[in-house]
PDB file of C-alpha atoms in Angstrom:
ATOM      1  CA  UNK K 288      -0.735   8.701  39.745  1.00 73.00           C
ATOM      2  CA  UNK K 289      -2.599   6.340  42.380  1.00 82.00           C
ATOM      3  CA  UNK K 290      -2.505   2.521  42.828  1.00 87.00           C
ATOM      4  CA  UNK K 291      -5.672   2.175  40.554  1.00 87.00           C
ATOM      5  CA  UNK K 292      -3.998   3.248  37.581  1.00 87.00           C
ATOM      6  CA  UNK K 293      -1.210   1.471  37.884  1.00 82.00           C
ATOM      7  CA  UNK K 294      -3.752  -1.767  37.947  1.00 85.00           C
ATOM      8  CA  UNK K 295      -5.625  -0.651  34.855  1.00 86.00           C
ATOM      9  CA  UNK K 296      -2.301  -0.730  33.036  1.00 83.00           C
ATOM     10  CA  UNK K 297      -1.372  -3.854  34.572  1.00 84.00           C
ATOM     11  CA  UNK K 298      -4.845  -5.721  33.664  1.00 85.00           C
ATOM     12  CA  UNK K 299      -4.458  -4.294  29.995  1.00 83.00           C
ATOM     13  CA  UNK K 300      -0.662  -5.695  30.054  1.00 82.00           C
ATOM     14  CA  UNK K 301      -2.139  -9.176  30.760  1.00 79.00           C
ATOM     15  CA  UNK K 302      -5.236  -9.019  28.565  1.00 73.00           C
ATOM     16  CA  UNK K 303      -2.937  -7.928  25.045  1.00 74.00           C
ATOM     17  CA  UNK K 304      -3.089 -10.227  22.105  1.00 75.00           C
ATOM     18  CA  UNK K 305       0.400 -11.210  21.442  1.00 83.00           C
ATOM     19  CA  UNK K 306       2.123 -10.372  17.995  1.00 88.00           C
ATOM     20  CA  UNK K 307       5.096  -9.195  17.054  1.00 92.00           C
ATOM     21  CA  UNK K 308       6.546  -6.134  17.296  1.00 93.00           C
ATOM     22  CA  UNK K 309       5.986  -3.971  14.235  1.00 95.00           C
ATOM     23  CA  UNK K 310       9.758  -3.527  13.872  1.00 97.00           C
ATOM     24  CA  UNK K 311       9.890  -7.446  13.289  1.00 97.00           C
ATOM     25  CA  UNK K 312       7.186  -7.713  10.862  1.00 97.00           C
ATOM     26  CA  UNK K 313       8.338  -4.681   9.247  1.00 98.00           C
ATOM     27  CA  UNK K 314      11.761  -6.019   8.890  1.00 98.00           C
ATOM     28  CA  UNK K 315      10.666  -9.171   7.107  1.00 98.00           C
ATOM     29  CA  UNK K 316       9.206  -6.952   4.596  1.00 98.00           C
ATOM     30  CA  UNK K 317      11.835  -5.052   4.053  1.00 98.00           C
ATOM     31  CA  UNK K 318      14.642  -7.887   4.178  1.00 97.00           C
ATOM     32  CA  UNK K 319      12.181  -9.841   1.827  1.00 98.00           C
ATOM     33  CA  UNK K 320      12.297  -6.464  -0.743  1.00 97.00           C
ATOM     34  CA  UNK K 321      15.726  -6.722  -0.838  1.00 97.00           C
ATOM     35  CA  UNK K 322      16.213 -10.293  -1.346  1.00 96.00           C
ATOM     36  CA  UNK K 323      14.021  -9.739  -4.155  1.00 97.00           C
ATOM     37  CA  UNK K 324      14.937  -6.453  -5.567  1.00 97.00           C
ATOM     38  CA  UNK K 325      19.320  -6.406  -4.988  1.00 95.00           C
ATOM     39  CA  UNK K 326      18.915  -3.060  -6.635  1.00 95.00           C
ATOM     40  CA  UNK K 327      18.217  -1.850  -3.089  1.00 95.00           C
ATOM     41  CA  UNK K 328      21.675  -3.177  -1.449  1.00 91.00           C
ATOM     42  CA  UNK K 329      24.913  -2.308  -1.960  1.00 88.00           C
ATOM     43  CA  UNK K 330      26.748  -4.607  -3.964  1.00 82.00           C
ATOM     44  CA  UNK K 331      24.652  -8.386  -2.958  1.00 85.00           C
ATOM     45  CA  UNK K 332      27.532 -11.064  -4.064  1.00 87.00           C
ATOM     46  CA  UNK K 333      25.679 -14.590  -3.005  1.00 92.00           C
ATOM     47  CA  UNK K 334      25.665 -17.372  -4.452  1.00 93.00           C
ATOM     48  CA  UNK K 335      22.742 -19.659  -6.509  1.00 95.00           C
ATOM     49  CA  UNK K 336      22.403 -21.484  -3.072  1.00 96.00           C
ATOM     50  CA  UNK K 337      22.967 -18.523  -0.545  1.00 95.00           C
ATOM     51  CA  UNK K 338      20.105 -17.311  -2.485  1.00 95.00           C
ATOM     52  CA  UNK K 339      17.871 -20.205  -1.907  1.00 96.00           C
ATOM     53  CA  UNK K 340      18.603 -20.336   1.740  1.00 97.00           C
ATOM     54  CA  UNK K 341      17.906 -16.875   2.282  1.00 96.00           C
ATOM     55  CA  UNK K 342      14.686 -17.201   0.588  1.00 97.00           C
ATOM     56  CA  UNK K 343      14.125 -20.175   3.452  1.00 97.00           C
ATOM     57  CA  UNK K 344      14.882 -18.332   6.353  1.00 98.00           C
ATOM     58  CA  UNK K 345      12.483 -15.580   4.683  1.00 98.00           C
ATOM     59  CA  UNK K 346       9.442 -18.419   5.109  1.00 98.00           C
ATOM     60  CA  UNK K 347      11.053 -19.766   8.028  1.00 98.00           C
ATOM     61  CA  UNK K 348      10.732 -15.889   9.930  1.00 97.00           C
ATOM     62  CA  UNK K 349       7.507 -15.642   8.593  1.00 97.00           C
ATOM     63  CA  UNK K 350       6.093 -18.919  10.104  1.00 96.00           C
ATOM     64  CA  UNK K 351       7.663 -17.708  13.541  1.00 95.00           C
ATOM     65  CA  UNK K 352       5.541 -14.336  13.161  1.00 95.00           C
ATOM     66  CA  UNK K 353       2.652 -16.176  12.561  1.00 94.00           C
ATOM     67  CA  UNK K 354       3.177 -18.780  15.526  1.00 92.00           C
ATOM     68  CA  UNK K 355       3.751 -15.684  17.799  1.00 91.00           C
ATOM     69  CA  UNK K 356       0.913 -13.901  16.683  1.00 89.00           C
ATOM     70  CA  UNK K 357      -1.475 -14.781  18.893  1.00 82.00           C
ATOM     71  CA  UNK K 358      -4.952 -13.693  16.530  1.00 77.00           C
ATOM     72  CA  UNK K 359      -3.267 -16.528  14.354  1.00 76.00           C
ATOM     73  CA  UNK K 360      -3.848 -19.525  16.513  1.00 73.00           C
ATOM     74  CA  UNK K 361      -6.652 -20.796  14.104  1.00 76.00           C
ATOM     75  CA  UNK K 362      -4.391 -20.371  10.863  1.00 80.00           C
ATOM     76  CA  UNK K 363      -2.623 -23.013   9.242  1.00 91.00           C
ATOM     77  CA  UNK K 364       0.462 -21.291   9.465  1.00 93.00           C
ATOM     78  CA  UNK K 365       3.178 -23.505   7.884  1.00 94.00           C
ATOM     79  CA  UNK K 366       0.501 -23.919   4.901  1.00 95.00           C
ATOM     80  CA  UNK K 367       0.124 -20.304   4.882  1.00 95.00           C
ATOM     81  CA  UNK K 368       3.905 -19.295   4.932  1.00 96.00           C
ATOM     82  CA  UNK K 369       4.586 -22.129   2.143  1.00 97.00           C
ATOM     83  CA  UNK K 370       1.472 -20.829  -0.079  1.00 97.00           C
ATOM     84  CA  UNK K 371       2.929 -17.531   0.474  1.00 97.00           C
ATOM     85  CA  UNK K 372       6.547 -17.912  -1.307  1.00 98.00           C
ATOM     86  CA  UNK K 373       5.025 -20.132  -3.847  1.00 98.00           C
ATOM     87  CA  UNK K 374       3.381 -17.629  -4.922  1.00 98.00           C
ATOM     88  CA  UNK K 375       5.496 -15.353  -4.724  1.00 98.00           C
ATOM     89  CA  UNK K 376       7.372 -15.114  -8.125  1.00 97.00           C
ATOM     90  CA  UNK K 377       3.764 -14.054  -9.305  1.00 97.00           C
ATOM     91  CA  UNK K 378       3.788 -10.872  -6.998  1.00 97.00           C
ATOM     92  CA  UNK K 379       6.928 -10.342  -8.196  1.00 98.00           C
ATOM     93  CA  UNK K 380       5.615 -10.262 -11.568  1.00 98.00           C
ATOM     94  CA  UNK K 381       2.774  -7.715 -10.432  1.00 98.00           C
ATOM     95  CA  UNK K 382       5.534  -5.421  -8.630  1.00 98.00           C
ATOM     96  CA  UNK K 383       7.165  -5.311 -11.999  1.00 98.00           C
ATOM     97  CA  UNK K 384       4.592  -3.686 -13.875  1.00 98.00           C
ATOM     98  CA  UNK K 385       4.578  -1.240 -11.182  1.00 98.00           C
ATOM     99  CA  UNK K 386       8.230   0.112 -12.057  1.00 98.00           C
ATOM    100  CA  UNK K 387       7.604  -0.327 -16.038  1.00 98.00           C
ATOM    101  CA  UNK K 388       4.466   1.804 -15.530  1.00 98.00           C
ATOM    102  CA  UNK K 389       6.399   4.539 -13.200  1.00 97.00           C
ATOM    103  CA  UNK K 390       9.138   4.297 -15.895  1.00 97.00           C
ATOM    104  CA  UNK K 391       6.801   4.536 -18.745  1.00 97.00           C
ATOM    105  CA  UNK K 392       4.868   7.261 -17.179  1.00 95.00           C
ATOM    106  CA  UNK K 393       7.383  10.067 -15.585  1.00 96.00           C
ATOM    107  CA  UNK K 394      10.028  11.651 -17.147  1.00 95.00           C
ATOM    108  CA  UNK K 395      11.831  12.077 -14.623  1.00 96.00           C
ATOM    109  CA  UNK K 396      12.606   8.635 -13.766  1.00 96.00           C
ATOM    110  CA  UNK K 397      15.833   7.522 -15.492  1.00 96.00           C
ATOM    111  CA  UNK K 398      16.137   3.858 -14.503  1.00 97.00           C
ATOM    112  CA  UNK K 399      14.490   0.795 -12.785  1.00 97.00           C
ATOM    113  CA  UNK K 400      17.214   0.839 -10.507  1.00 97.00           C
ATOM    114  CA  UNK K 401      16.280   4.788  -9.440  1.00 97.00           C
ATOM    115  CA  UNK K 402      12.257   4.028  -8.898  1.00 98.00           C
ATOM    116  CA  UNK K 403      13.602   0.456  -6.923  1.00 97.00           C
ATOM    117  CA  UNK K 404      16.064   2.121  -4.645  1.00 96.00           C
ATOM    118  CA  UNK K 405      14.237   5.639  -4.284  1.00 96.00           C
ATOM    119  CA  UNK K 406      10.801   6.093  -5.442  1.00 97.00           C
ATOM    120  CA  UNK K 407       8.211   6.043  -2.215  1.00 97.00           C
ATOM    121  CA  UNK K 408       4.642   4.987  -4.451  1.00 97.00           C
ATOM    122  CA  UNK K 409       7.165   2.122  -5.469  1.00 97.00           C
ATOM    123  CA  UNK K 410       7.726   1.255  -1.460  1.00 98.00           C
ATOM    124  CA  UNK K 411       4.138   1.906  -0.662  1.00 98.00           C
ATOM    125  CA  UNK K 412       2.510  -0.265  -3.724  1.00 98.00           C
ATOM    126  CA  UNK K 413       5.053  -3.356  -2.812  1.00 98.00           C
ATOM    127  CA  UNK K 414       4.166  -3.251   0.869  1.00 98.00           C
ATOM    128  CA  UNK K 415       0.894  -3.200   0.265  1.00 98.00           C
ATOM    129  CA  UNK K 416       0.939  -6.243  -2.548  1.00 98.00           C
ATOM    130  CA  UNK K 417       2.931  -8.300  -0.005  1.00 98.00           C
ATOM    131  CA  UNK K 418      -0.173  -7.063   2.762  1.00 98.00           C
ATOM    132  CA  UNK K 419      -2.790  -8.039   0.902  1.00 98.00           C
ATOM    133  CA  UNK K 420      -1.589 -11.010  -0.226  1.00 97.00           C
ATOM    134  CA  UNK K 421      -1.663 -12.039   2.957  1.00 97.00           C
ATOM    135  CA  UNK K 422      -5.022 -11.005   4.133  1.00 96.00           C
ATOM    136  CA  UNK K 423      -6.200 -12.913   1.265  1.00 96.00           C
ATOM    137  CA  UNK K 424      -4.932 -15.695   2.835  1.00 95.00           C
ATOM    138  CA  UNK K 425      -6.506 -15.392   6.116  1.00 93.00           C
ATOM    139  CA  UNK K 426      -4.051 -13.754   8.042  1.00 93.00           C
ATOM    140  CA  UNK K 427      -5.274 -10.624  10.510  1.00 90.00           C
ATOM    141  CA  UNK K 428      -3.753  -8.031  12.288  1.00 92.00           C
ATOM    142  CA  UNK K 429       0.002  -8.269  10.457  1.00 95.00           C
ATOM    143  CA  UNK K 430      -1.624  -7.022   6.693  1.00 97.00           C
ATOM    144  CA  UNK K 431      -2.373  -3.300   8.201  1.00 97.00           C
ATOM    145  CA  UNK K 432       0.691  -3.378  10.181  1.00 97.00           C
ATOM    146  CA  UNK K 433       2.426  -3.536   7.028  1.00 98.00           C
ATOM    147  CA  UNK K 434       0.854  -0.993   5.057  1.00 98.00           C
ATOM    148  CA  UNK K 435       0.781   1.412   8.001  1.00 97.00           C
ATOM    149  CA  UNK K 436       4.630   1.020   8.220  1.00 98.00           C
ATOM    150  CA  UNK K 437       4.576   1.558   4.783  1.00 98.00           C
ATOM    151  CA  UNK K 438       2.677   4.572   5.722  1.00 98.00           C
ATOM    152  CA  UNK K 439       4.394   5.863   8.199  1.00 97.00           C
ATOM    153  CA  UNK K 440       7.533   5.835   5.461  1.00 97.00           C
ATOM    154  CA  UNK K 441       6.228   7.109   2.410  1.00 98.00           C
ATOM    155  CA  UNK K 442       3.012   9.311   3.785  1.00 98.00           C
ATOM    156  CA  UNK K 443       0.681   7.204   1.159  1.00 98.00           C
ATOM    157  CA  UNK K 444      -1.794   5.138   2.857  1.00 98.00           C
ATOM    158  CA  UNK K 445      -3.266   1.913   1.263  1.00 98.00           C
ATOM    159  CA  UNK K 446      -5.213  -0.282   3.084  1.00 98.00           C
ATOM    160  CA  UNK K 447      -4.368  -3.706   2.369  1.00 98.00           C
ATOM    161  CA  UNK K 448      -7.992  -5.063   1.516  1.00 97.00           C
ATOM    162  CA  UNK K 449      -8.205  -2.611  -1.479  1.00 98.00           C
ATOM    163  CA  UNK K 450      -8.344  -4.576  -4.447  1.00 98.00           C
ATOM    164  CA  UNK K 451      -5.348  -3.236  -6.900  1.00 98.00           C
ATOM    165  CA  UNK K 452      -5.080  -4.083 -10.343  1.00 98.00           C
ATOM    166  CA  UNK K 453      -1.296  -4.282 -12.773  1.00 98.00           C
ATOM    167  CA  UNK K 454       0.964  -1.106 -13.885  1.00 98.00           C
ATOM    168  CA  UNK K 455      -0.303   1.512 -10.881  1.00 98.00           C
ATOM    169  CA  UNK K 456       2.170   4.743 -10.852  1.00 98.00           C
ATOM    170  CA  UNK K 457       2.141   6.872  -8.174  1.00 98.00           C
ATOM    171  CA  UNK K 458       3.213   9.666  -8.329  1.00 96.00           C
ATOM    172  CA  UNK K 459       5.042  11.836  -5.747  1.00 95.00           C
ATOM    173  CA  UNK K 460       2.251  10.321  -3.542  1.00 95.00           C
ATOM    174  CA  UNK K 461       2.306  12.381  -0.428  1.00 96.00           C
ATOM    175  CA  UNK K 462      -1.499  12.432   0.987  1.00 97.00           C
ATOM    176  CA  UNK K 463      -2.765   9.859  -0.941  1.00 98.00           C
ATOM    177  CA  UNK K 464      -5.264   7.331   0.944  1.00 98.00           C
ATOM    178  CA  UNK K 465      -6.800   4.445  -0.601  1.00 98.00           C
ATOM    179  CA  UNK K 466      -9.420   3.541   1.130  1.00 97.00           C
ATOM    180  CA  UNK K 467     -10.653  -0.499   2.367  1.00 96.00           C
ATOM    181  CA  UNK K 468     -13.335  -1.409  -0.789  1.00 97.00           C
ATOM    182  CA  UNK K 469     -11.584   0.421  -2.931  1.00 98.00           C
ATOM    183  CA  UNK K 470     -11.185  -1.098  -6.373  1.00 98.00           C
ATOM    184  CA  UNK K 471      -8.623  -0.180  -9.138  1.00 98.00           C
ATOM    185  CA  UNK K 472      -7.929  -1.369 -12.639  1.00 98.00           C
ATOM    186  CA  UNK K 473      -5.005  -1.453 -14.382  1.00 98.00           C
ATOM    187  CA  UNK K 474      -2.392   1.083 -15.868  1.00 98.00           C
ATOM    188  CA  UNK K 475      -4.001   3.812 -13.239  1.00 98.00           C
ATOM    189  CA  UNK K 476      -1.605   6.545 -12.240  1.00 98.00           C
ATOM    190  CA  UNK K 477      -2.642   8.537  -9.032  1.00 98.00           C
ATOM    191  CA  UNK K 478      -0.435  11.814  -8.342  1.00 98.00           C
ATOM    192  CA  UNK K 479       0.096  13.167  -4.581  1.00 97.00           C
ATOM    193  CA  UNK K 480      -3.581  14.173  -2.456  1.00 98.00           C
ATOM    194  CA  UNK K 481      -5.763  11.647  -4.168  1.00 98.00           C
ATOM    195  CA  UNK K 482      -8.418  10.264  -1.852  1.00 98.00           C
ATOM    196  CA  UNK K 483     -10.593   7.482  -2.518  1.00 98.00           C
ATOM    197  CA  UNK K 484     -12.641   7.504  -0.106  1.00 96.00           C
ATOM    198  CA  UNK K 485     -16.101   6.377   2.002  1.00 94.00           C
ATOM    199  CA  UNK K 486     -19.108   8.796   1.635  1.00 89.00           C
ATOM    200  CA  UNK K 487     -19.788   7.683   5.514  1.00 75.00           C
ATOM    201  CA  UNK K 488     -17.790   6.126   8.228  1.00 67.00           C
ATOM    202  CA  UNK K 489     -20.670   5.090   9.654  1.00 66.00           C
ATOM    203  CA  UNK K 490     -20.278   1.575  11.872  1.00 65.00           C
ATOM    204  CA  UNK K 491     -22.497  -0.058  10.269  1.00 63.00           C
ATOM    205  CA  UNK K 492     -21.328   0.272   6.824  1.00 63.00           C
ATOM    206  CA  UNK K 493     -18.353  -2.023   7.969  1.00 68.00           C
ATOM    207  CA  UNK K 494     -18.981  -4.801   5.837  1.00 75.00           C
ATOM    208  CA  UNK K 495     -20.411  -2.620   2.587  1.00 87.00           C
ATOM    209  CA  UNK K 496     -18.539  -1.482  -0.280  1.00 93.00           C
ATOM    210  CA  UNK K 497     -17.480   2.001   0.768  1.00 94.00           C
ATOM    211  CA  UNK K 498     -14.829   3.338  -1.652  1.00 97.00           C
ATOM    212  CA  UNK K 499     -14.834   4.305  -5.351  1.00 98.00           C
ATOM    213  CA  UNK K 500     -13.734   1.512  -8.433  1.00 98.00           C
ATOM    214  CA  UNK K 501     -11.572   2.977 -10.881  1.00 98.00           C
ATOM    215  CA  UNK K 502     -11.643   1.599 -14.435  1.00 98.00           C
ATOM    216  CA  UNK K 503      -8.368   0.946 -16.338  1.00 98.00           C
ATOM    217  CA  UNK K 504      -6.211   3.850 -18.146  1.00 98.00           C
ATOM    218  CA  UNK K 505      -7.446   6.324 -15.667  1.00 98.00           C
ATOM    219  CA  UNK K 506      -5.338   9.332 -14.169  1.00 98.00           C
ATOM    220  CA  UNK K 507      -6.348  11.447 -11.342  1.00 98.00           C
ATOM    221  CA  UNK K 508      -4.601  14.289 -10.754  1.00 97.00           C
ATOM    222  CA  UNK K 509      -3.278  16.091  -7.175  1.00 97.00           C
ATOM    223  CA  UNK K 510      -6.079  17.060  -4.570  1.00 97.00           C
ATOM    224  CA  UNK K 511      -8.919  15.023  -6.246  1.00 97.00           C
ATOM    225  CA  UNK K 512     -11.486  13.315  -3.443  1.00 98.00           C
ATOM    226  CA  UNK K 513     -13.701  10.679  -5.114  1.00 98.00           C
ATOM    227  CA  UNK K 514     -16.015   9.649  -2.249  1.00 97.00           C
ATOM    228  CA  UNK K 515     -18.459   6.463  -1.966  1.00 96.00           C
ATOM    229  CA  UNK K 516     -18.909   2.754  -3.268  1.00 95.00           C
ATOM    230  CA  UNK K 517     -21.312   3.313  -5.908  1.00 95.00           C
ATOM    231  CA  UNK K 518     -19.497   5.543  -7.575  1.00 97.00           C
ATOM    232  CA  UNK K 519     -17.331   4.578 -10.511  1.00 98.00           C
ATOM    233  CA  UNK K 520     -14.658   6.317 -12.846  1.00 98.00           C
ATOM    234  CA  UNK K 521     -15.038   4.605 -15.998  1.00 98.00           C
ATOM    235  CA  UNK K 522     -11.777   3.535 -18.228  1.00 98.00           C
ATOM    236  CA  UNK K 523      -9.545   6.451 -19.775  1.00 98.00           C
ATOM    237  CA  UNK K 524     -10.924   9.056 -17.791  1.00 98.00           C
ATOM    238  CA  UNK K 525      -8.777  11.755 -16.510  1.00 98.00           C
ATOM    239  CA  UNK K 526      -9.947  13.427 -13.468  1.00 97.00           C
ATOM    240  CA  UNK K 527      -8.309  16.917 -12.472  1.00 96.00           C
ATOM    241  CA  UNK K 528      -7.014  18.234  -9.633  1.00 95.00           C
ATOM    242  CA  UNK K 529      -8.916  19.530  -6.945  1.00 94.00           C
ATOM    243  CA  UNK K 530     -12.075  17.398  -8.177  1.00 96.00           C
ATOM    244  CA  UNK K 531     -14.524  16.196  -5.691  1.00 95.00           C
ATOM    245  CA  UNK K 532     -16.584  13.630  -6.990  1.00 96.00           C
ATOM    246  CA  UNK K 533     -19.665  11.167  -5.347  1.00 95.00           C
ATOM    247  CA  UNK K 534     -20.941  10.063  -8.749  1.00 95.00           C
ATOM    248  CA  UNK K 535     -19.925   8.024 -11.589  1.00 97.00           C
ATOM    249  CA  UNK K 536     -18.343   9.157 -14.608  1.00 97.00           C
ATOM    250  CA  UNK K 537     -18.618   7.686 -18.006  1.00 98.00           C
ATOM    251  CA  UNK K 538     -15.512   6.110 -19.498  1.00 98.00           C
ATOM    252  CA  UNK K 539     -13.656   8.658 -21.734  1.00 98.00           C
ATOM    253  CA  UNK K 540     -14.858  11.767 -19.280  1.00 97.00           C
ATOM    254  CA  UNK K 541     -12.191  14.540 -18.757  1.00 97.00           C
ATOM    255  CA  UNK K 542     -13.441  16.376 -15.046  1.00 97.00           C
ATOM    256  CA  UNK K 543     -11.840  19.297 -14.256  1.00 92.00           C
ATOM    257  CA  UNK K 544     -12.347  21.609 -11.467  1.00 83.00           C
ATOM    258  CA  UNK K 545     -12.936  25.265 -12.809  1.00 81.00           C
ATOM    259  CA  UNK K 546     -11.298  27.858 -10.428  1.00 74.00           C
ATOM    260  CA  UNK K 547     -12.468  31.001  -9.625  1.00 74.00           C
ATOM    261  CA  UNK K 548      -9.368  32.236  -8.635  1.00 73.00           C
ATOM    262  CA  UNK K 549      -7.975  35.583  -9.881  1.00 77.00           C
ATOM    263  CA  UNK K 550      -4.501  37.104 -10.597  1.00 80.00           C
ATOM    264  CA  UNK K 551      -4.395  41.027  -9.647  1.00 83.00           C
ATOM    265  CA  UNK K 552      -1.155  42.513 -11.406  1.00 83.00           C
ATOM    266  CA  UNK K 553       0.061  45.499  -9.609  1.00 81.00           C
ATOM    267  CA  UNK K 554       2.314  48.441 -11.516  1.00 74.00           C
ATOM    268  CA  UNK K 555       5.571  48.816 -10.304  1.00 71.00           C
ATOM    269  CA  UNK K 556       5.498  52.246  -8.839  1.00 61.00           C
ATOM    270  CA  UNK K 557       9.406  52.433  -9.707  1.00 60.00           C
TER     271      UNK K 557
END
């Protein structure tokens, strides 16, 4: 390495945008989950007041991330933070449905306290209510940071402007990706592989509606890519795996992907 290099680095050390680390915002997240949801500790004891004040250190570490965060110099950050909790018993609520629709929905899930403490669509979904509850109110950079932890955790990827509606179940989730404009109604349950996806990731289509809308009561099964922003999945439609789909589908449609795959049975010679 030569002298020059050592500058570039130097001149992009100086030029950064402060935030954060993603350890810190991730953290509040995660501490915030927990206050929340004791199901995920062992044994929380605390008091009616230790409760509150944990609660106000919760805003209080929030407001410091957004103070630090440098793209956040034109926010109104303690009205932000304060917005943010007060609202905050109604994402609660919305998190909620989320385990009484995983409950209702798999059989394999025995309790609230099992899809709380060890279900990863549960993690992903909360992360990304929390993220885009924020970028609704104005706040850049720390939104994707949060769902890309949550990412980086759980292998489902949500980006926190798509617009999700009550009771989503996830299930298994591994590979899913929900893309930007996506839209989703209620009591949808996705299973691992789904992508809803952009037809193009063209430049220029940064401010367009890129990604699928998906009516209410609607399951798509493993592997299925639904591509492009014109293209809706109307309500109680079940879409198989392995579908690829860029147009819409009435509501009530069953789509199914028809295999040509074929099973050769070979004598034992024995």
């Amino acid at each position: 390495m030569n002298e020059e290099f050592y500058r570039h680095i130097f001149t992009k050390q100086n030029q950064l945008e402060q935030i954060p680390s993603n350890k810190v915002i991730a953290d509040w997240a995660v501490n915030l989950l927990n206050l929340v949801y004791p199901e995920r500790q062992t044994c929380p004891e605390f008091s009616l007041l230790e409760i509150e004040e944990m609660f106000s250190a919760s805003q209080q570490e929030l407001l410091n991330i957004l103070n630090t965060t440098k793209a956040c110099k034109d926010c109104s950050n303690e009205q932000v933070a304060a917005i943010f909790y007060k609202e905050l018993p109604e994402l609660y609520r919305k998190m909620n449905t989320d385990i009484t629709a995983t409950l209702n929905g798999d059989p394999a899930a025995q309790s609230e306290f099992e899809i709380i403490r060890s279900y990863p669509g549960f993690l992903a979904v909360s992360f990304y209510r929390l993220a885009h509850h924020l970028l609704k109110l104005g706040i850049p950079l720390i939104p994707r940071i949060l769902t890309e932890y949550a990412h980086s955790v759980t292998g489902i990827d949500i980006h926190p402007g798509a617009v999700i509606g009550e009771f989503l179940f996830i299930d298994h989730g591994t590979g899913i990706v929900i893309g930007e404009t996506t839209v989703i109604g209620d009591h949808v349950k996705l299973y691992q592989g789904v992508t809803l996806g952009a037809l193009s990731v063209d430049k220029f289509m940064a401010n367009t509606k890129r990604h699928p809308t998906i009516g209410d009561h609607v399951i798509i099964y493993s592997g299925a890519t639904i591509l492009g922003g014109d293209t809706f999945i109307g309500e109680n439609s079940v879409i198989g795996g392995n579908v690829w789909l860029t147009k819409s589908v009435l509501p009530d449609s069953t789509v199914y992907h028809q295999s040509a795959m074929k099973v050769i049975e070979t004598k034992n010679k024995n």
